[in-house]
PDB file of C-alpha atoms in Angstrom:
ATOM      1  CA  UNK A   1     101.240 106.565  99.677  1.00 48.00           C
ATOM      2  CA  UNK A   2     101.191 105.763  95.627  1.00 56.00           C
ATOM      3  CA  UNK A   3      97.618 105.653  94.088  1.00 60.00           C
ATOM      4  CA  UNK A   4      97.636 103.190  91.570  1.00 68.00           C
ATOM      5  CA  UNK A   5      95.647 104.713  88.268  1.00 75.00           C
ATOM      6  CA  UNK A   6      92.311 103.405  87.413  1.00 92.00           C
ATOM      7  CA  UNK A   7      92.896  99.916  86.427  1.00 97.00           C
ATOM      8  CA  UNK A   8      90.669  97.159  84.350  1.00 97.00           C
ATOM      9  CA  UNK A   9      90.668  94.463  86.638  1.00 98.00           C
ATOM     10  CA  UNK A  10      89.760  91.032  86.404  1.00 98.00           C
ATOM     11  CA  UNK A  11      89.703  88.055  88.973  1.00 98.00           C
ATOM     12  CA  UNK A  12      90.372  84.399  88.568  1.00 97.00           C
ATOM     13  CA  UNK A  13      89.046  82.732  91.676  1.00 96.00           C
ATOM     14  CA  UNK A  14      85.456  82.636  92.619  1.00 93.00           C
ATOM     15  CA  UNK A  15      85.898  81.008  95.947  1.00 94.00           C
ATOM     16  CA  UNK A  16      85.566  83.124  98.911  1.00 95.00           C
ATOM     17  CA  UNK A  17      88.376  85.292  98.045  1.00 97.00           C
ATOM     18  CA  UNK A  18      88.031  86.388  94.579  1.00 97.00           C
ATOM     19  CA  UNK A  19      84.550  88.076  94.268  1.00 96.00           C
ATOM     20  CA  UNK A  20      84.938  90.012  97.436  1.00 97.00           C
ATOM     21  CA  UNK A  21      88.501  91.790  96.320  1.00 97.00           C
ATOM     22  CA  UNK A  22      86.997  92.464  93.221  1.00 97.00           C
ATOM     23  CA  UNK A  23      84.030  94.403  94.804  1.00 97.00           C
ATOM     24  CA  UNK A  24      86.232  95.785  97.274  1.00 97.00           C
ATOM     25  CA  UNK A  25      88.561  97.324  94.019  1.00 97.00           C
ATOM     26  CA  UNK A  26      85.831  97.915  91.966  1.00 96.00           C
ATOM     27  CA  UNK A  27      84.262 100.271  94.753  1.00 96.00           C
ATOM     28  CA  UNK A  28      87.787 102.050  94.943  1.00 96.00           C
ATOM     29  CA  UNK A  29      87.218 103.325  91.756  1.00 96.00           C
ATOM     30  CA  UNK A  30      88.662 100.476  89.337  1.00 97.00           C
ATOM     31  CA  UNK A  31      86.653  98.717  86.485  1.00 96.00           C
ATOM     32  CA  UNK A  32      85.803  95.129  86.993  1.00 96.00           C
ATOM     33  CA  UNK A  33      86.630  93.867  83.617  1.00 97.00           C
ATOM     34  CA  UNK A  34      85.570  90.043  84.313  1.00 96.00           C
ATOM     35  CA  UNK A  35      85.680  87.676  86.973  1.00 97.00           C
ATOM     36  CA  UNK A  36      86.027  83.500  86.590  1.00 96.00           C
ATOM     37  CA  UNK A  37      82.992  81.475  88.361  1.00 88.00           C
ATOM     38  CA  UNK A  38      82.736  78.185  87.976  1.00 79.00           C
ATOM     39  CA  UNK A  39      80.473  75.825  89.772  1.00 75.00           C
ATOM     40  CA  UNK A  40      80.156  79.583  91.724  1.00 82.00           C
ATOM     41  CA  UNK A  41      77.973  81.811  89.864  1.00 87.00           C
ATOM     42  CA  UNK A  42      75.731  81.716  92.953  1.00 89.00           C
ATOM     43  CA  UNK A  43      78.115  83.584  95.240  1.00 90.00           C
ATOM     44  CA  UNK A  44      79.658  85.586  92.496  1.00 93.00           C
ATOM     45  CA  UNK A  45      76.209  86.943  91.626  1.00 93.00           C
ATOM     46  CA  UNK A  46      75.636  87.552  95.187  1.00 93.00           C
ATOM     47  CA  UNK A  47      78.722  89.532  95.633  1.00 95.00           C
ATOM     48  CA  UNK A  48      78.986  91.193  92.352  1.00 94.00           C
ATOM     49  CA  UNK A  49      75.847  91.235  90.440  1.00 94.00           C
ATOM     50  CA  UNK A  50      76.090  91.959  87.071  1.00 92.00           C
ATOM     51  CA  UNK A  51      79.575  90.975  86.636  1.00 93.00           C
ATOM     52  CA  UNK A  52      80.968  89.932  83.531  1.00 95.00           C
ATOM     53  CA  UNK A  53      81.519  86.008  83.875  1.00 95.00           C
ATOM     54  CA  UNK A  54      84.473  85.148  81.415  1.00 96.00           C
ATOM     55  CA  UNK A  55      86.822  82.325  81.133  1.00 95.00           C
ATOM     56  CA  UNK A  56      90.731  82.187  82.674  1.00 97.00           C
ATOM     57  CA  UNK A  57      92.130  82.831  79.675  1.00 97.00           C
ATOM     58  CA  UNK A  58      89.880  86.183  78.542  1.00 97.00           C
ATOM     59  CA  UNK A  59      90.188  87.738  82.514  1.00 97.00           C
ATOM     60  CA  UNK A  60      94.345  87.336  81.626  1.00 97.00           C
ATOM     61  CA  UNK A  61      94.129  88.887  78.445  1.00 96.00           C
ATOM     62  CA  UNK A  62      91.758  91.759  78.708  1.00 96.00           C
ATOM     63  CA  UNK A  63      92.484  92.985  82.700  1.00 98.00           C
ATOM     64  CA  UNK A  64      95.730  95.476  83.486  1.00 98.00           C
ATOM     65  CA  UNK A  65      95.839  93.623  87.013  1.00 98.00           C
ATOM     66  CA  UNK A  66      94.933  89.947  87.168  1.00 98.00           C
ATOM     67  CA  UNK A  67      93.942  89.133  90.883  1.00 98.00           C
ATOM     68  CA  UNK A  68      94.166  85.333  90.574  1.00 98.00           C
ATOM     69  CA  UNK A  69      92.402  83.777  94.177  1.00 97.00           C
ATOM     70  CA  UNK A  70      92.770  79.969  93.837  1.00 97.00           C
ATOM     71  CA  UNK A  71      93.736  77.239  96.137  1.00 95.00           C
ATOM     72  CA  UNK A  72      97.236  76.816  97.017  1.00 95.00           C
ATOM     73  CA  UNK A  73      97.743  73.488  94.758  1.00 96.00           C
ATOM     74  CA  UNK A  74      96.224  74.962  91.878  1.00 97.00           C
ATOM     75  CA  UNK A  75      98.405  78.496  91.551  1.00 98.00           C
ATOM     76  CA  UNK A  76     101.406  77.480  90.070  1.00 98.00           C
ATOM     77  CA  UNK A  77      99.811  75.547  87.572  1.00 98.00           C
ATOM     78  CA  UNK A  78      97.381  78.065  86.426  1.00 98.00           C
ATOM     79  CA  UNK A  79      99.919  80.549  85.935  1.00 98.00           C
ATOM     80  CA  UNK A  80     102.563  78.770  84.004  1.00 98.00           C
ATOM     81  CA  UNK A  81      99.430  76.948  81.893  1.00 98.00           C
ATOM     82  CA  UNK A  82      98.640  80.839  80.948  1.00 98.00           C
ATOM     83  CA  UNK A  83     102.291  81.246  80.136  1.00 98.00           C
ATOM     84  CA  UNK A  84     102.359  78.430  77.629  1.00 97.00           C
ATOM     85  CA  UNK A  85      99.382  80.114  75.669  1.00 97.00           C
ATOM     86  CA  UNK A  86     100.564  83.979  75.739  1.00 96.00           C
ATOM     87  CA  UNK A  87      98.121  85.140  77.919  1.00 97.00           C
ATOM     88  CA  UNK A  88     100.318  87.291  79.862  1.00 98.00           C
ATOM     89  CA  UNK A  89     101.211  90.971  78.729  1.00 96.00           C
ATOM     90  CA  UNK A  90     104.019  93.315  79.607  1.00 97.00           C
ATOM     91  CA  UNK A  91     103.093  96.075  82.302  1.00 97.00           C
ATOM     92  CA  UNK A  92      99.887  93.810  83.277  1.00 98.00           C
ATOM     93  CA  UNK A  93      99.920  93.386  86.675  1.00 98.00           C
ATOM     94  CA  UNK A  94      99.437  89.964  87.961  1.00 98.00           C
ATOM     95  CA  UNK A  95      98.908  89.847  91.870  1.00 98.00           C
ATOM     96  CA  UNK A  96      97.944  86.601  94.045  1.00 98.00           C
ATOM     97  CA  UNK A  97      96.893  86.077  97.709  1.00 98.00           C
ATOM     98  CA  UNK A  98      98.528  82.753  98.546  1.00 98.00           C
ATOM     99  CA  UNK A  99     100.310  83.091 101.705  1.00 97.00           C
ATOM    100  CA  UNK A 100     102.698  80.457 101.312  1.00 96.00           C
ATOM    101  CA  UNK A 101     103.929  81.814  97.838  1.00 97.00           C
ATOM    102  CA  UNK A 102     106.119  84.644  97.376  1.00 97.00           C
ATOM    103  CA  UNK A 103     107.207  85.969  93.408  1.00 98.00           C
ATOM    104  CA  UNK A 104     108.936  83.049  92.355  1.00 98.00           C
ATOM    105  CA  UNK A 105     105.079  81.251  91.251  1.00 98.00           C
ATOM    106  CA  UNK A 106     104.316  84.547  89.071  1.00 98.00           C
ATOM    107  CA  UNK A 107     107.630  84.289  87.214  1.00 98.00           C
ATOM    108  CA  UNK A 108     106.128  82.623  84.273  1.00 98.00           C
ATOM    109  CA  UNK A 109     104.091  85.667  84.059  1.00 98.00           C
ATOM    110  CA  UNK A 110     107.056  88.121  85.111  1.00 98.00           C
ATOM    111  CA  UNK A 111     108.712  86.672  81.902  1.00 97.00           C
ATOM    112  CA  UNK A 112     106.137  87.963  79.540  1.00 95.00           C
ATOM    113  CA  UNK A 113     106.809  91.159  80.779  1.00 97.00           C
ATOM    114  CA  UNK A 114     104.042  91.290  83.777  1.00 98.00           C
ATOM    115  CA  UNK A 115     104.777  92.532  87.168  1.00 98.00           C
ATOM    116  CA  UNK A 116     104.348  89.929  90.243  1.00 98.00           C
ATOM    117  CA  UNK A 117     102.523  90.703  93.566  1.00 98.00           C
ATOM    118  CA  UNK A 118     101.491  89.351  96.128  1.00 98.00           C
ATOM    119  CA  UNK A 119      99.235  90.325  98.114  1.00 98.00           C
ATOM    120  CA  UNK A 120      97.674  88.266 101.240  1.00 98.00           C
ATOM    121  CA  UNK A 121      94.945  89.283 103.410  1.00 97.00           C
ATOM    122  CA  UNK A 122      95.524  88.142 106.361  1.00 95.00           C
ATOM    123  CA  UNK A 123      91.509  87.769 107.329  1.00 94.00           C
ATOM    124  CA  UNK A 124      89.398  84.712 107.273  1.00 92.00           C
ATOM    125  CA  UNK A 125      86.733  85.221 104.759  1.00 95.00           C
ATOM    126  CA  UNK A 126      83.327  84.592 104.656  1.00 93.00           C
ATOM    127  CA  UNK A 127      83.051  84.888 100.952  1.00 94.00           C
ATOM    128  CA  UNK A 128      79.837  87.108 101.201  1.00 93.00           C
ATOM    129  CA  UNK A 129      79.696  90.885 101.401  1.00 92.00           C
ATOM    130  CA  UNK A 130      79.903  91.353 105.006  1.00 94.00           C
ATOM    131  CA  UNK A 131      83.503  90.237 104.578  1.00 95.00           C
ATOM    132  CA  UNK A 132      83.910  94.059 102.823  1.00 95.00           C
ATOM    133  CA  UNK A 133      83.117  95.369 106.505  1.00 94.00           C
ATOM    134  CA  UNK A 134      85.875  93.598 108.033  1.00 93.00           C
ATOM    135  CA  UNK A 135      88.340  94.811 105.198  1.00 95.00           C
ATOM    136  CA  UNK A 136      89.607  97.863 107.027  1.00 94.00           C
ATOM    137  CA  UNK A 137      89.941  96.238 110.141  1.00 92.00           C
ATOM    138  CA  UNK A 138      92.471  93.797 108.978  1.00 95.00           C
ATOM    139  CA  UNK A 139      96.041  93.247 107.864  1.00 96.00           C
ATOM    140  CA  UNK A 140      97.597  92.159 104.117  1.00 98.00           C
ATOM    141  CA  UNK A 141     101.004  90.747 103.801  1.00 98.00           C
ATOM    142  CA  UNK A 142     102.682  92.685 100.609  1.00 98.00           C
ATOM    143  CA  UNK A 143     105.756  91.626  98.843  1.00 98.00           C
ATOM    144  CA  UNK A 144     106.565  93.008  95.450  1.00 98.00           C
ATOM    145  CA  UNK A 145     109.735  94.276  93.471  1.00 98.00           C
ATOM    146  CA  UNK A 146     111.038  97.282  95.183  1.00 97.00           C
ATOM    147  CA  UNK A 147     110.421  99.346  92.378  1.00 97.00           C
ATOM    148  CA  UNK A 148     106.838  98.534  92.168  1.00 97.00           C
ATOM    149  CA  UNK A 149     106.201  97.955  95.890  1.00 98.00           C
ATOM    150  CA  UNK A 150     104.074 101.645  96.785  1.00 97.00           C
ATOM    151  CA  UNK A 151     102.018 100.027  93.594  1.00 97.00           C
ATOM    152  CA  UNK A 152     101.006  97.092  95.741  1.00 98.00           C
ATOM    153  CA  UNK A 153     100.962  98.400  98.890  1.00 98.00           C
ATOM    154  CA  UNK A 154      98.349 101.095  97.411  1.00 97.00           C
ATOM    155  CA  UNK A 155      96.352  98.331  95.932  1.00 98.00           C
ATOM    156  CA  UNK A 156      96.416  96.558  99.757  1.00 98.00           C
ATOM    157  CA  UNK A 157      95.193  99.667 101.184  1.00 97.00           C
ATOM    158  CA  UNK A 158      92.545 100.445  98.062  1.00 97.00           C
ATOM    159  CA  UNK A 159      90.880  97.412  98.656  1.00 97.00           C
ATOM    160  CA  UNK A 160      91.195  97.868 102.604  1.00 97.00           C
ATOM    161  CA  UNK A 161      93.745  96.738 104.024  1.00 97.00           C
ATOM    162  CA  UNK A 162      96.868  98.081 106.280  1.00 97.00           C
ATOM    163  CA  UNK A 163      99.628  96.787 104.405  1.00 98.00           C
ATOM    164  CA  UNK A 164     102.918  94.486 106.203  1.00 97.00           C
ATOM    165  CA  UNK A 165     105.707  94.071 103.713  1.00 98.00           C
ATOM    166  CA  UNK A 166     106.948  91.031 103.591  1.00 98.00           C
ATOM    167  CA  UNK A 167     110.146  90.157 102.218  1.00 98.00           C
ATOM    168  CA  UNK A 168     110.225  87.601  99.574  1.00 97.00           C
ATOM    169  CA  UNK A 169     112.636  84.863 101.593  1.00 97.00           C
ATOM    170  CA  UNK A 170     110.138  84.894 104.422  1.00 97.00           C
ATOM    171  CA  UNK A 171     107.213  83.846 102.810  1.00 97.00           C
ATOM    172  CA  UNK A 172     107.527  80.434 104.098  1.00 95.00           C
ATOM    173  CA  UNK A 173     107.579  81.951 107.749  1.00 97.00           C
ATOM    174  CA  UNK A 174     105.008  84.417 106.958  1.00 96.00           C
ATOM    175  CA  UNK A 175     102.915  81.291 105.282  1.00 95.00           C
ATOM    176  CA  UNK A 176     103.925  79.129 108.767  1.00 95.00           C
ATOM    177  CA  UNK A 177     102.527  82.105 111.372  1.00 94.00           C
ATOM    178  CA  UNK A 178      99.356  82.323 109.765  1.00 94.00           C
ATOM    179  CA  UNK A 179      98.582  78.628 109.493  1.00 91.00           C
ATOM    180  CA  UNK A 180      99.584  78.178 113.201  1.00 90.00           C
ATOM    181  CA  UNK A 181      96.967  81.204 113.961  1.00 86.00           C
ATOM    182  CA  UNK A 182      94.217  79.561 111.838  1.00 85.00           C
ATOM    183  CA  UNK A 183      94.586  75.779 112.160  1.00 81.00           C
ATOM    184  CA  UNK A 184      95.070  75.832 115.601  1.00 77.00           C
ATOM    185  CA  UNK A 185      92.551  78.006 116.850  1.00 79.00           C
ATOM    186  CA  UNK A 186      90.092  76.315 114.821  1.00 82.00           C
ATOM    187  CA  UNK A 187      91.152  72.842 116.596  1.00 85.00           C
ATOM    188  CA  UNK A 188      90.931  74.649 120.093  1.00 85.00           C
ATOM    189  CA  UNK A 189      88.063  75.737 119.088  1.00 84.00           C
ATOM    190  CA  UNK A 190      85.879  72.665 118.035  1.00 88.00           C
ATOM    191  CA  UNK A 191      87.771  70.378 120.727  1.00 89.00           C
ATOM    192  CA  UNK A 192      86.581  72.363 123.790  1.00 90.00           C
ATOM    193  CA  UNK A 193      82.878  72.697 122.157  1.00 87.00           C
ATOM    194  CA  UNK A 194      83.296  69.158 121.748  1.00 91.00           C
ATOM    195  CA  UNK A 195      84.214  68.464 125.111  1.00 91.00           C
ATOM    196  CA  UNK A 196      81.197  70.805 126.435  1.00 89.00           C
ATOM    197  CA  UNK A 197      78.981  69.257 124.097  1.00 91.00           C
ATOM    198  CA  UNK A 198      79.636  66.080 125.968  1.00 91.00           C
ATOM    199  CA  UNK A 199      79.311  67.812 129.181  1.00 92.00           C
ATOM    200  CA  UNK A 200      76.108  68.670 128.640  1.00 92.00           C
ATOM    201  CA  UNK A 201      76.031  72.208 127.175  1.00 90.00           C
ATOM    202  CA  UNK A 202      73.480  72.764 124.938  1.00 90.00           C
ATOM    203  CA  UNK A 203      75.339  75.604 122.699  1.00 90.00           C
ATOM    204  CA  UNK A 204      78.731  75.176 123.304  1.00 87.00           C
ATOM    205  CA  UNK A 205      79.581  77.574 120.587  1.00 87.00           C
ATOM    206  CA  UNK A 206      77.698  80.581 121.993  1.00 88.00           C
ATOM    207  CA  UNK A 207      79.065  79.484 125.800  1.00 88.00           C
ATOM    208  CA  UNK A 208      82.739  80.059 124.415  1.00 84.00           C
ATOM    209  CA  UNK A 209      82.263  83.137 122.616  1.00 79.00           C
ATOM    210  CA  UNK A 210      82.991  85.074 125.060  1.00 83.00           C
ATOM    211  CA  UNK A 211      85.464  83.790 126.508  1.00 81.00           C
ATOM    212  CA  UNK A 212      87.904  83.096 123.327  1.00 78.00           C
ATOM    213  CA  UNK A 213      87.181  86.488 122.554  1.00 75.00           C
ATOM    214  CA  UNK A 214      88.306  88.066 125.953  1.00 79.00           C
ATOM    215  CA  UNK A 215      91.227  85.163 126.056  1.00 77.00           C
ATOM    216  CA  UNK A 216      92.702  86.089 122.675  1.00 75.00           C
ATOM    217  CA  UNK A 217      92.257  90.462 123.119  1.00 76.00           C
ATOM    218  CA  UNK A 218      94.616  89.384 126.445  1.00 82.00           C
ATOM    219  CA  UNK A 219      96.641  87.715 124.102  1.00 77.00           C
ATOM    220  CA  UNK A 220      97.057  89.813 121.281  1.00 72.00           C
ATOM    221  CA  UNK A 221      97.733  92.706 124.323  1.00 80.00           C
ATOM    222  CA  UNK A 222     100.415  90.485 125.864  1.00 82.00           C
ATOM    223  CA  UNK A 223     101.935  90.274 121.902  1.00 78.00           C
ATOM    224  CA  UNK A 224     101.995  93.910 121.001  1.00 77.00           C
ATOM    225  CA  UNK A 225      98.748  93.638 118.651  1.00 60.00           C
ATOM    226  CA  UNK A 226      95.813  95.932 119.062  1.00 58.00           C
ATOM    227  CA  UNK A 227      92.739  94.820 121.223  1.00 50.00           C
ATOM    228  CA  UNK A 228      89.446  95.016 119.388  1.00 47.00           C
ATOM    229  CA  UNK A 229      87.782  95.948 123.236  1.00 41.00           C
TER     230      UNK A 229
END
């Protein structure tokens, strides 16, 4: 597959997301030009000590790819609000990890001459470094421009992951599947612990474990999808 060159990257997100795809790129040989933080300086020190903290605006203008890791609600609006002050470049690359959002929320950026990604891992992070252990295990939803898809499909698989191309009118399904996965495991989840809590179980997290774990490898069997037994 395509090896993307070096690259001077720089992340705008220092929620879970953000610092550990910039450590996982910086230790595939990029350089981490400068990463956003926030009220997060804990966790980005944590994950990336010694990072260079800059502000939204200097991690657009001085990175060639932009990962930008913020909540859903606040993508759209961060990107066009960098439009409106020139931060975007041609050739940068601009990728995202929103699910639910396909190209059309990077073409602000697109029409300064950048080229949209995005990339979503499809893995529940942790937002600490053992989340850079689970990396290769898991799966990242890629949809790009065809000409510049092997660019981030070797960016999914530099940082970790086994990219799934996704085409660009079936975000919103892609976006649906993985919220059905999450959400509702999580509510099966902490409704049956509830329910053993009031039965008298003392750990009713622990007393599951097992047996979500087992139930969901028969699953995932039953679906075509690798077991992790």
């Amino acid at each position: 597959m395509h090896r993307t060159a070096r690259l001077g990257v720089g992340v705008i997100g220092a929620g879970r997301v953000g610092p550990v795809l910039g450590a996982a790129l910086a230790g595939a040989g990029h350089a981490l030009v400068g990463i956003t933080a926030g009220s997060e300086q804990e966790r980005v020190e944590a994950v990336l000590p010694g990072a260079p903290v800059l502000d939204t605006l200097e991690v657009a203008r001085r990175s060639e790819l932009v990962v930008i890791a913020v909540p859903h609600d606040q993508l759209a609006g961060l990107v066009s609000g960098l439009a409106e002050v020139g931060a975007w470049q041609s050739g940068q690359l601009v990728l995202h990890t929103d699910p639910a959002h396909g190209l059309d929320v990077l073409r602000p950026a697109a029409a300064g001459g950048a080229i949209p990604l995005a990339v979503h891992p499809a893995i529940t992070f942790t937002g600490t470094s053992i989340d850079l252990r689970a990396l290769p295990h898991a799966y990242a939803g890629v949809t790009a421009p065809g000409p510049v898809l092997p660019i981030a499909q070797a960016l999914a698989v530099e940082m970790g992951f086994e990219p799934v191309v996704i085409d660009d009118s079936q975000r919103a399904a892609y976006a649906e599947a993985i919220a059905t996965a999450t959400e509702f495991s999580r509510s099966i989840v902490q409704q049956s612990a509830g329910l053993l809590a009031q039965a008298g179980v003392a750990e009713p997290g622990r007393f599951l474990s097992s047996l979500i774990h087992s139930t969901v490898d028969d699953a995932l069997q039953a679906a075509g999808g690798p077991s992790e037994t």
